Short mmCIF file of C-alpha atoms in Angstrom, two decimals:
data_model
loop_
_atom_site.label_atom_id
_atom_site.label_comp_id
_atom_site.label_asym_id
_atom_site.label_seq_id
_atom_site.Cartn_x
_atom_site.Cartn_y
_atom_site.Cartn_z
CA UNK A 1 0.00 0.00 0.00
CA UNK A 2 1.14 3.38 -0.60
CA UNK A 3 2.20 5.44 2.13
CA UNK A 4 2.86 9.04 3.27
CA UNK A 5 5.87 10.71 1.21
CA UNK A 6 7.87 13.81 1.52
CA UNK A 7 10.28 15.93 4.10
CA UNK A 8 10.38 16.53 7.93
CA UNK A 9 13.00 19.45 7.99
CA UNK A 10 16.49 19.08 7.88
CA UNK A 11 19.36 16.62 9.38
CA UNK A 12 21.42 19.50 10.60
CA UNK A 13 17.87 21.49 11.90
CA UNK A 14 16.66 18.92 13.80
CA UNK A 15 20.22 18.26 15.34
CA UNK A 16 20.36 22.24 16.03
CA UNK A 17 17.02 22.09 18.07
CA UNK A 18 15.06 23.89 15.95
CA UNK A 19 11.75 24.19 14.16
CA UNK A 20 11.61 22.43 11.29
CA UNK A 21 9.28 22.51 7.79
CA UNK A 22 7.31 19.35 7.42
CA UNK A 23 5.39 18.57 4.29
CA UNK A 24 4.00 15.46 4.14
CA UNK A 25 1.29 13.63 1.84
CA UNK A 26 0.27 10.25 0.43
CA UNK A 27 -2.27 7.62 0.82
CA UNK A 28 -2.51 4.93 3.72
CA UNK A 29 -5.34 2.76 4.45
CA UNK A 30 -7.92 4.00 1.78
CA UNK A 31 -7.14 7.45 2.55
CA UNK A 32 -5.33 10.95 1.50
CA UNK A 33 -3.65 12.73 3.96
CA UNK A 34 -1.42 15.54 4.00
CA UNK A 35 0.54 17.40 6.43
CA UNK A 36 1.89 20.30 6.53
CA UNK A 37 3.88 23.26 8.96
CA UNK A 38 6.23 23.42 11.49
CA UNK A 39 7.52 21.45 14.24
CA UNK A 40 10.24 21.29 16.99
CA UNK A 41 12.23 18.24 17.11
CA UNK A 42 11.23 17.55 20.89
CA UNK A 43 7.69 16.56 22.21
CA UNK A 44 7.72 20.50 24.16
CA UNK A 45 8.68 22.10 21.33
CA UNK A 46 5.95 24.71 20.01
CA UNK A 47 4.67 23.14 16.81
CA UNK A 48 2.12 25.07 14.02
CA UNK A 49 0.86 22.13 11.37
CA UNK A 50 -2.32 21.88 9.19
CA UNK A 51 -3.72 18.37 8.31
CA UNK A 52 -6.20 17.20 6.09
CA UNK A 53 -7.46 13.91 5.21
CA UNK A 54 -10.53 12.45 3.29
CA UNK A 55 -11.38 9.44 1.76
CA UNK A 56 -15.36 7.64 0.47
CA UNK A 57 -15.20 5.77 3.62
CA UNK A 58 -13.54 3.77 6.85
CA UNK A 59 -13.07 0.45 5.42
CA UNK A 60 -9.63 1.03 5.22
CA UNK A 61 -9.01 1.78 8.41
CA UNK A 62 -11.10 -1.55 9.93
CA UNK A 63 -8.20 -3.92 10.26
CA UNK A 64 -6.61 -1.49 12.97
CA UNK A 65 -9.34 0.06 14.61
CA UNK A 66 -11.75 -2.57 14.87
CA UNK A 67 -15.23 -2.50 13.42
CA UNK A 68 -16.67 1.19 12.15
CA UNK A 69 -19.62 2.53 11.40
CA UNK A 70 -20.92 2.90 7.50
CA UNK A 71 -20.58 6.88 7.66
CA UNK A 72 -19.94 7.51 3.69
CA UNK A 73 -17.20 9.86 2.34
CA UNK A 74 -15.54 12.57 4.97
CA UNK A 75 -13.54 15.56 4.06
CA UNK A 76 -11.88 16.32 7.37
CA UNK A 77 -9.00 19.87 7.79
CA UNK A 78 -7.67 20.81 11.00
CA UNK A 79 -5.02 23.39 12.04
CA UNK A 80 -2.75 22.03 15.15
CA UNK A 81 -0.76 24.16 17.10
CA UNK A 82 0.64 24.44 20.75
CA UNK A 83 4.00 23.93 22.63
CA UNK A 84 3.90 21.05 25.40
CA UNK A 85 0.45 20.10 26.91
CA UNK A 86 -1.39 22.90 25.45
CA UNK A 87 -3.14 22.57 22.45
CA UNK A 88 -5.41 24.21 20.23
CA UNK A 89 -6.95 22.55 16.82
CA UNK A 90 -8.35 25.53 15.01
CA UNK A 91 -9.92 26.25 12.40
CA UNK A 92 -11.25 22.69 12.52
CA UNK A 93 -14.12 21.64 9.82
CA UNK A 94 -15.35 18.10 9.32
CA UNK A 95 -18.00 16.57 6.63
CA UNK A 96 -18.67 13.00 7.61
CA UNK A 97 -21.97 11.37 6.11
CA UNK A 98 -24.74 13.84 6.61
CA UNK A 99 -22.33 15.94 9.00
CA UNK A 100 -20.98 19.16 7.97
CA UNK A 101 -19.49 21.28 11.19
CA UNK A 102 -16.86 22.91 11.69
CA UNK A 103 -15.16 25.11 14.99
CA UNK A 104 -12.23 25.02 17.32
CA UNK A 105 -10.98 22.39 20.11
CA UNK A 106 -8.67 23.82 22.69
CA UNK A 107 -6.66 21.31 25.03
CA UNK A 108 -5.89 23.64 28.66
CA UNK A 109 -2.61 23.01 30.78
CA UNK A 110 -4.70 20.61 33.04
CA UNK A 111 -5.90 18.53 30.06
CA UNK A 112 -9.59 20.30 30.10
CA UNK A 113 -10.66 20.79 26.68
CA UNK A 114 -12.83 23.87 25.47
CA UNK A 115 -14.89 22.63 22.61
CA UNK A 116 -16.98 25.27 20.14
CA UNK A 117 -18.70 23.42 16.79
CA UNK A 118 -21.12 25.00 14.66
CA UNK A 119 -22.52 24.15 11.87
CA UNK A 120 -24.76 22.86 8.67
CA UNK A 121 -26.18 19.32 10.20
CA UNK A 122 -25.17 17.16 13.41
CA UNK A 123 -25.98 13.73 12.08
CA UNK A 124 -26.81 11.64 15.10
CA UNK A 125 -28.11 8.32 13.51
CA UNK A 126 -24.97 6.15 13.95
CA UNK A 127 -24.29 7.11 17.69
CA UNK A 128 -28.07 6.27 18.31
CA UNK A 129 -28.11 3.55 16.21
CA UNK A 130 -25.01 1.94 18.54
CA UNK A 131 -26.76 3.05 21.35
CA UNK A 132 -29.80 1.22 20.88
CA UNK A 133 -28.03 -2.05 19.53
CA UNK A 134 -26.17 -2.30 22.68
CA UNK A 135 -22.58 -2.29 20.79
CA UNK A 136 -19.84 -2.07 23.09
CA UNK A 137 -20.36 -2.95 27.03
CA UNK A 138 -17.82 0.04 28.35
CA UNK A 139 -19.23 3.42 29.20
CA UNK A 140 -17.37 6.05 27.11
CA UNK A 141 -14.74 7.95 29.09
CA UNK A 142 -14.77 12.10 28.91
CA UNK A 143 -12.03 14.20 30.25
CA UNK A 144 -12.75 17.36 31.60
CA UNK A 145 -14.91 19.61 29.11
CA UNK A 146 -17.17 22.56 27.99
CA UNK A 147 -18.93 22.03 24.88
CA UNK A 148 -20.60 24.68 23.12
CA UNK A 149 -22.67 23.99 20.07
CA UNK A 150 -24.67 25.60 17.37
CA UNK A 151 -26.26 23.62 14.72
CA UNK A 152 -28.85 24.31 11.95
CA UNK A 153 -30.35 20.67 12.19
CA UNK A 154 -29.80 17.86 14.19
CA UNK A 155 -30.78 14.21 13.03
CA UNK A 156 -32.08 11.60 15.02
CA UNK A 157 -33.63 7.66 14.29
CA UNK A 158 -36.16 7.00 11.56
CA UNK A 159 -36.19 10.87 9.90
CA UNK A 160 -36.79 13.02 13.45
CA UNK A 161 -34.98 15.72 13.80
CA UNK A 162 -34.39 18.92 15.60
CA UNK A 163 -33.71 22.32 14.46
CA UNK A 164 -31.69 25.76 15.56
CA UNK A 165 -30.48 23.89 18.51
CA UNK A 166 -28.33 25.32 21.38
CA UNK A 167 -26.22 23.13 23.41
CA UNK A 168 -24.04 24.05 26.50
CA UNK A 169 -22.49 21.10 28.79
CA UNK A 170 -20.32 20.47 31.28
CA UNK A 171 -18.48 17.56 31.78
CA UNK A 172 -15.61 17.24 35.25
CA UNK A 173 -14.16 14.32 33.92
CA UNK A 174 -16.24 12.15 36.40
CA UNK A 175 -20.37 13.32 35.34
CA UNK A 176 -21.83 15.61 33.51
CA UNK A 177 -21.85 18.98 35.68
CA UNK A 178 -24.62 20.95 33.46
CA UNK A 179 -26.78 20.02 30.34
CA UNK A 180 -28.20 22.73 28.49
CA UNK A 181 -30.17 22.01 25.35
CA UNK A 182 -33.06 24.03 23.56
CA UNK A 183 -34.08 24.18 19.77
CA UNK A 184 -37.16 23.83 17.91
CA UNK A 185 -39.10 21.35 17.08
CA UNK A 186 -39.29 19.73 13.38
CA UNK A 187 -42.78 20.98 13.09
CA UNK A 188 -43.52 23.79 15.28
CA UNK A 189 -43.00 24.97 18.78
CA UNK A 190 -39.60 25.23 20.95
CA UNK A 191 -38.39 22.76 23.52
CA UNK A 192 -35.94 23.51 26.58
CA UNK A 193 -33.47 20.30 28.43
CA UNK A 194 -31.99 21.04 31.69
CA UNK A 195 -30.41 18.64 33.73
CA UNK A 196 -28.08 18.73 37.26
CA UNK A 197 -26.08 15.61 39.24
CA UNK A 198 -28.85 14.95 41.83
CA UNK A 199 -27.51 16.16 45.54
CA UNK A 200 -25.83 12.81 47.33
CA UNK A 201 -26.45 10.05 45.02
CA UNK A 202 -25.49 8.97 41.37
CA UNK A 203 -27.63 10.62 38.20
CA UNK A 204 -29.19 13.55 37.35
CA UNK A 205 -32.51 15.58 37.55
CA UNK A 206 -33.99 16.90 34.80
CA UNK A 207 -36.60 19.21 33.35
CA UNK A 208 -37.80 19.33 29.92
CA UNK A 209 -40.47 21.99 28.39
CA UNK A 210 -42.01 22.68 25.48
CA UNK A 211 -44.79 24.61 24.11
CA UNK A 212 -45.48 21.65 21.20
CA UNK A 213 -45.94 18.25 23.85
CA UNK A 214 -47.33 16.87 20.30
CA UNK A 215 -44.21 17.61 17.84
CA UNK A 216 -42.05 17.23 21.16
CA UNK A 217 -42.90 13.19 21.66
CA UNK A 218 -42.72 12.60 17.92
CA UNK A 219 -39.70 14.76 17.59
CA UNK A 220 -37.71 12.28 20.87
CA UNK A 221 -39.98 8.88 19.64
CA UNK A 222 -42.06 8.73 22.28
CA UNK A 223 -45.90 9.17 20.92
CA UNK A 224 -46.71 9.91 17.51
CA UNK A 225 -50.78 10.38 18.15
CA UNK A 226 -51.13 13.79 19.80
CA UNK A 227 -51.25 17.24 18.66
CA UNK A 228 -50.98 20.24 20.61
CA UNK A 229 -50.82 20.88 24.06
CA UNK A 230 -48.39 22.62 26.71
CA UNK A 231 -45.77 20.09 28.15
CA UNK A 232 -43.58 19.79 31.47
CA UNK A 233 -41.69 17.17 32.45
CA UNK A 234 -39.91 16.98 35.38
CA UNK A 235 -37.94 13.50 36.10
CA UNK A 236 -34.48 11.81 37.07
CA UNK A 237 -32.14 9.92 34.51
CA UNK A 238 -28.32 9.25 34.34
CA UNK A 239 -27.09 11.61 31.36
CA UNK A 240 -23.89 9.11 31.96
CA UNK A 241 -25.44 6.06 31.62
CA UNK A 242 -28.65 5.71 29.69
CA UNK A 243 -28.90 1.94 30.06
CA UNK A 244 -30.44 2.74 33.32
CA UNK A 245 -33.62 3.61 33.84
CA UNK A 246 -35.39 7.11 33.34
CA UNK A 247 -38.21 7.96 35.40
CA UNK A 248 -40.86 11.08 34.63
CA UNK A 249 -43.56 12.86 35.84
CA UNK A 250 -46.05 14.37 32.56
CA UNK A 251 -48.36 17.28 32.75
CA UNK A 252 -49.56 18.10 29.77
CA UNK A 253 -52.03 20.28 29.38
CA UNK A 254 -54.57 21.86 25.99
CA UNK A 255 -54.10 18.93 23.62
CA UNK A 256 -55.61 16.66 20.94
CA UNK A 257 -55.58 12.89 20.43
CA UNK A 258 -56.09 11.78 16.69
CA UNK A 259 -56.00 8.59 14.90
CA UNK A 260 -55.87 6.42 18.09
CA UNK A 261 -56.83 3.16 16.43
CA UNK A 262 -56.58 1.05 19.72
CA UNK A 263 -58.79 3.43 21.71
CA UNK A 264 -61.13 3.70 18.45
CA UNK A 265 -61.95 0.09 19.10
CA UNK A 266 -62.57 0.37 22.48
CA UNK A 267 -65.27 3.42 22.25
CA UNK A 268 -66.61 1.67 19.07
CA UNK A 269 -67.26 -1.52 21.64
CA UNK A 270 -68.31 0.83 23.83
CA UNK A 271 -71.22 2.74 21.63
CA UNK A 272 -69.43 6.41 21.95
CA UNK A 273 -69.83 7.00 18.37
CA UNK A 274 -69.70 10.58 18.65
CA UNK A 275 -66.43 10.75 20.33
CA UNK A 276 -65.52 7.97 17.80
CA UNK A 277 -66.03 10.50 15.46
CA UNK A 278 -64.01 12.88 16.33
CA UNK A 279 -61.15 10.99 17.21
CA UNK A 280 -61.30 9.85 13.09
CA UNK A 281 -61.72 13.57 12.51
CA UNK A 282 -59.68 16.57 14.03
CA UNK A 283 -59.48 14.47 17.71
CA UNK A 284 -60.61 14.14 20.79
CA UNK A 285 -60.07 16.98 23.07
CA UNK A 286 -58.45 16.80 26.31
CA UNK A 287 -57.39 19.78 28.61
CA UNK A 288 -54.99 17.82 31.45
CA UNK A 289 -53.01 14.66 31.42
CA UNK A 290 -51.07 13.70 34.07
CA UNK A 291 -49.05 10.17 34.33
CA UNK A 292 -46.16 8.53 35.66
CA UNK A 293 -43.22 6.77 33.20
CA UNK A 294 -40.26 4.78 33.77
CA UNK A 295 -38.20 4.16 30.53
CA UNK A 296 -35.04 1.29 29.82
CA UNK A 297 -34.64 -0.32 26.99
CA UNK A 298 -37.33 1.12 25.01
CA UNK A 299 -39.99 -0.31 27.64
CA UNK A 300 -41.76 2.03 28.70
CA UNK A 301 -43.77 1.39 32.42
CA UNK A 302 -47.22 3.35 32.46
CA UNK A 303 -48.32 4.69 36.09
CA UNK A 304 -50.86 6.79 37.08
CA UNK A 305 -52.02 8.40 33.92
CA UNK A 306 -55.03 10.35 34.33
CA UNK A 307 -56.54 12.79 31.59
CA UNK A 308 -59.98 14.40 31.09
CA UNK A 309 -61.27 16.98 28.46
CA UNK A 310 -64.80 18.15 27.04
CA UNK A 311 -65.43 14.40 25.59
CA UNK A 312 -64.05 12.29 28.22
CA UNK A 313 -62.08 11.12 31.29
CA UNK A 314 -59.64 8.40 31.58
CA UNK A 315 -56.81 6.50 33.08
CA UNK A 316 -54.30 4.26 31.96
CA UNK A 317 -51.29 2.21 33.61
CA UNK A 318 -49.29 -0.37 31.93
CA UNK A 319 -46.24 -0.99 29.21
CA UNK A 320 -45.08 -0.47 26.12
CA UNK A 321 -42.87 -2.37 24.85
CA UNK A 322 -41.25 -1.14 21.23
CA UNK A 323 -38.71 -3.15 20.96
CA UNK A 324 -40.77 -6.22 20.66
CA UNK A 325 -43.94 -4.10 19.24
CA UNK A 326 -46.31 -4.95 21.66
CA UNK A 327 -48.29 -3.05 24.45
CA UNK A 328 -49.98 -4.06 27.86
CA UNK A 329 -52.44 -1.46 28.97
CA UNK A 330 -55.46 -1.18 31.12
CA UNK A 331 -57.61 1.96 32.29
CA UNK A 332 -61.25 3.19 33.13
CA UNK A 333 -63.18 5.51 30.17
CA UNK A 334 -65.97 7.38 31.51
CA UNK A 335 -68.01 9.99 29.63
CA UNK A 336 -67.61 13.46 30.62
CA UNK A 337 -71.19 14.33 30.47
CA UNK A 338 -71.65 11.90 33.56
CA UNK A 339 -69.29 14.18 35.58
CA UNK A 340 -70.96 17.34 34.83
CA UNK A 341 -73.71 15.95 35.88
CA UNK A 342 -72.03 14.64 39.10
CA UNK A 343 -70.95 18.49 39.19
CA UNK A 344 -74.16 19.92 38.87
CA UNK A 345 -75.80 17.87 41.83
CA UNK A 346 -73.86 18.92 44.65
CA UNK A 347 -75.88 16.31 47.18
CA UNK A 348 -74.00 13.59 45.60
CA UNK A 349 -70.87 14.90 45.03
CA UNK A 350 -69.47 14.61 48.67
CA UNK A 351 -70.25 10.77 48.47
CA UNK A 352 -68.85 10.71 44.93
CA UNK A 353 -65.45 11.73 45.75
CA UNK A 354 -65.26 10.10 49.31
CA UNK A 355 -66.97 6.73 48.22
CA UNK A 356 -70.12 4.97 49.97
CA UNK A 357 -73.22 3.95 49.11
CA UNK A 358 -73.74 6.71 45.96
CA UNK A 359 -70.28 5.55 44.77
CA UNK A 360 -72.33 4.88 41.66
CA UNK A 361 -70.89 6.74 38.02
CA UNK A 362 -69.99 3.46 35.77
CA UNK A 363 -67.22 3.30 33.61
CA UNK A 364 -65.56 1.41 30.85
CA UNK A 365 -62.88 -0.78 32.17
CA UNK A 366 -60.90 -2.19 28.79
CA UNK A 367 -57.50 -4.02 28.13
CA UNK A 368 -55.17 -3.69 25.40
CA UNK A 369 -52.77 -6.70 25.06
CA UNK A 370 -50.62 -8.01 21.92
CA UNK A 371 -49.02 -6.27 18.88
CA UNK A 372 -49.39 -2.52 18.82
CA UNK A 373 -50.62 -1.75 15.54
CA UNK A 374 -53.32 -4.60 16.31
CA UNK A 375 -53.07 -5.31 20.08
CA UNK A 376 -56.43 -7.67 21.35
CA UNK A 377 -59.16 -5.18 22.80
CA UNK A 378 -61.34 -6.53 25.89
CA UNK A 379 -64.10 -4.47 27.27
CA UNK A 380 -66.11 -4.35 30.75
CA UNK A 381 -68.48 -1.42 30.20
CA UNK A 382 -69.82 -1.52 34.00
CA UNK A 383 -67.26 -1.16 36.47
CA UNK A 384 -67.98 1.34 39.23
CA UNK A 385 -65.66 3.98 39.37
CA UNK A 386 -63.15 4.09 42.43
CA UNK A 387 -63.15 7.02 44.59
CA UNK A 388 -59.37 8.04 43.74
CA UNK A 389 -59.93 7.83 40.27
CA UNK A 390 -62.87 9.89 40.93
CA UNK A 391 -61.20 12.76 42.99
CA UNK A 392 -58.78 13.06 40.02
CA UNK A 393 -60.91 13.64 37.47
CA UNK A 394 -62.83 15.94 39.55
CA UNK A 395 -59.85 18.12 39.92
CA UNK A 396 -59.02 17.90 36.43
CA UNK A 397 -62.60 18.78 35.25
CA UNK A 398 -62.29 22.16 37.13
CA UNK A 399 -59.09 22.84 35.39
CA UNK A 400 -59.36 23.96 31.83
CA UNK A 401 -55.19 23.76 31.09
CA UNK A 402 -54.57 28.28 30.71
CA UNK A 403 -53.28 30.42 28.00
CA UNK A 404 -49.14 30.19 29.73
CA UNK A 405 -46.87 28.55 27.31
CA UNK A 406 -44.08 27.01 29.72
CA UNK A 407 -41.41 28.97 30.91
CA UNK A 408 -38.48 27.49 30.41
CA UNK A 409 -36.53 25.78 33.00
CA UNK A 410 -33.00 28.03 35.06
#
């Protein structure tokens, strides 16, 4: 194979100590490479050099480095200089794939690094794609950093993406310090990440906003049936680990379901044709959701959910499971008009709430189990509603969501 070809200075330069030309260029492994600059002939020595290499793709480089993602051609130019352990790489501008960024990395005396990118596209795909396959057992190792970044568009799995996002982190070499992240959404609306180590114990707290909850679980892959609504979550994760488990509390408020086939089928069995209707048409209408999620693996635990709007009321616990494509779900449907009604007679509604003999508005009670495009739908349409579930509901019903878009998290 060829190899790299050309002149590092002079015999009687380097012998003299000092700085020397280097020109270098060639092809090794698949791809072109050149260097050129200035160097000192000891590893102190200040040293100015510019580097560029580019080639269609990695496969050269495999039988060294091990297996590499399928990334396409890159075009990658960097200018190095420093003396000893600082270093700066600057102007630095790399196409890989879909990527096309370009800014500065600066290595500190202490080995921090200050990193500031910019750019066209971030393509995320292959990091997420690894992530999600499991490749590789060992955490990935950072030393101490601030990162800085500005990108037009971000890509993420299966065509999402995010755009005009901001990112400022913090790494001490040990966790992540500070996570700042805020862009828009691919379809409308704004979304704001903050996260923080949690005080005495391992992971972090997080909040995430966004005045789109719709667009917002589409845009991250988490729900693709809503539209709408006002979104806060607030919830604990390990931003060093994500194999662990995340865990979320959801209030959504001012939103839209649509094209819910599963709960179709259950108010089809159920005779609500009217609210069948409208969930074929521009949705059903819901003005609070609340709910509990824990997420690993892409199974995602169900808790608590309650929601209520003009139409209906409803709760809903169980999994999702899409890696395998199936779901597990159970929850109570009951007709809104039957709480106004509860409303409106305030004799009952003490005994309502606090349960006894007048514990007596029915509900739906229904199961969905098996595939998620198709899961198996079973229906009890008289189950007496609990008094919890009832006190919920209640509260919800009285609140009608607000005008506020969320502020975004400090």
């Amino acid at each position: 194979a060829a190899v790299l070809s050309g002149t590092i200075g002079g015999l009687d330069a380097l012998m003299a100590g000092r700085q020397v030309p280097v020109d270098l260029k060639g092809r090794a492994l698949g791809i072109d490479l050149a260097v050129s600059g200035t160097m000192a002939p000891t590893a102190d020595g200040p040293f100015n050099l510019s580097l560029s290499a580019s080639g269609k793709d990695f496969a050269g480089l495999k039988p060294v480095a091990g297996d590499l993602p399928e990334l396409g051609a890159f075009d990658l130019k960097i200018q190095l200089s420093g003396s000893g352990k600082a270093l700066k790489l600057e102007p630095l501008s790399l196409k890989l794939g879909r990527t096309d960024i370009e800014g500065s990395v600066a290595r500190q005396p202490d080995g921090g690094l200050d990193i500031d990118l910019s750019g066209r596209v971030l393509d995320l795909r292959p990091v997420l794609a690894d992530d999600e396959s499991g490749a590789g057992d060992e955490l990935p190792t950072f030393p101490a950093l601030r990162l800085n970044g500005r990108f037009q568009r971000v890509l993420l799995e299966d065509d999402r993406l995010l755009d005009g996002v901001e990112a400022n982190l913090v790494h001490d070499g040990i966790t992540w310090r500070d996570v700042k992240i805020a862009g828009r959404l691919s379809e409308a609306g704004r979304f704001d990440l903050v996260a923080t180590p949690l005080a005495g114990a391992s992971g972090h707290e997080f909040i995430l906003v966004s005045d789109d909850a719709g667009s917002a679980l589409r845009s991250f892959g988490l729900f693709d049936r809503m539209v709408g609504g006002r979104l806060r979550t607030d919830g604990r994760a390990d931003f060093d680990d994500f194999r662990k488990p995340m865990q979320a509390a959801i209030d959504i408020a001012d939103f839209r379901i649509v094209r819910a086939e599963a709960l179709a089928e259950v108010l089809r069995v159920t005779g609500s044709q009217d609210i069948q209707s409208a969930l074929a048409g521009e949705g059903i209408a819901f003005t609070r959701l609340t709910g509990d999620i824990e997420r690993q693996d892409k199974v995602t635990r169900i808790r608590n959910a309650r929601a209520v709007g003009a139409a209906l009321g409803l709760s809903v616990e169980g999994v999702v499971d899409d890696g395998a494509g199936r779901i597990n779900l159970s929850g109570l449907i009951v007709p809104a008009y039957q709480l106004s009604q509860a409303l409106g007679s305030i004799p009952l509604l003490g005994p309502l709430i606090v349960g006894g003999k007048d514990e007596g508005l029915l509900a739906t009670e229904f199961r969905l189990d098996g595939p998620a495009d198709n899961p198996r739908v079973t229906v009890n349409p008289l189950t007496a509603l609990a008094p919890g579930f009832l006190r919920d509901l209640f509260r919800f019903f009285g609140d009608r969501g607000g005008t506020a878009a969320p502020q975004p998290p400090r």
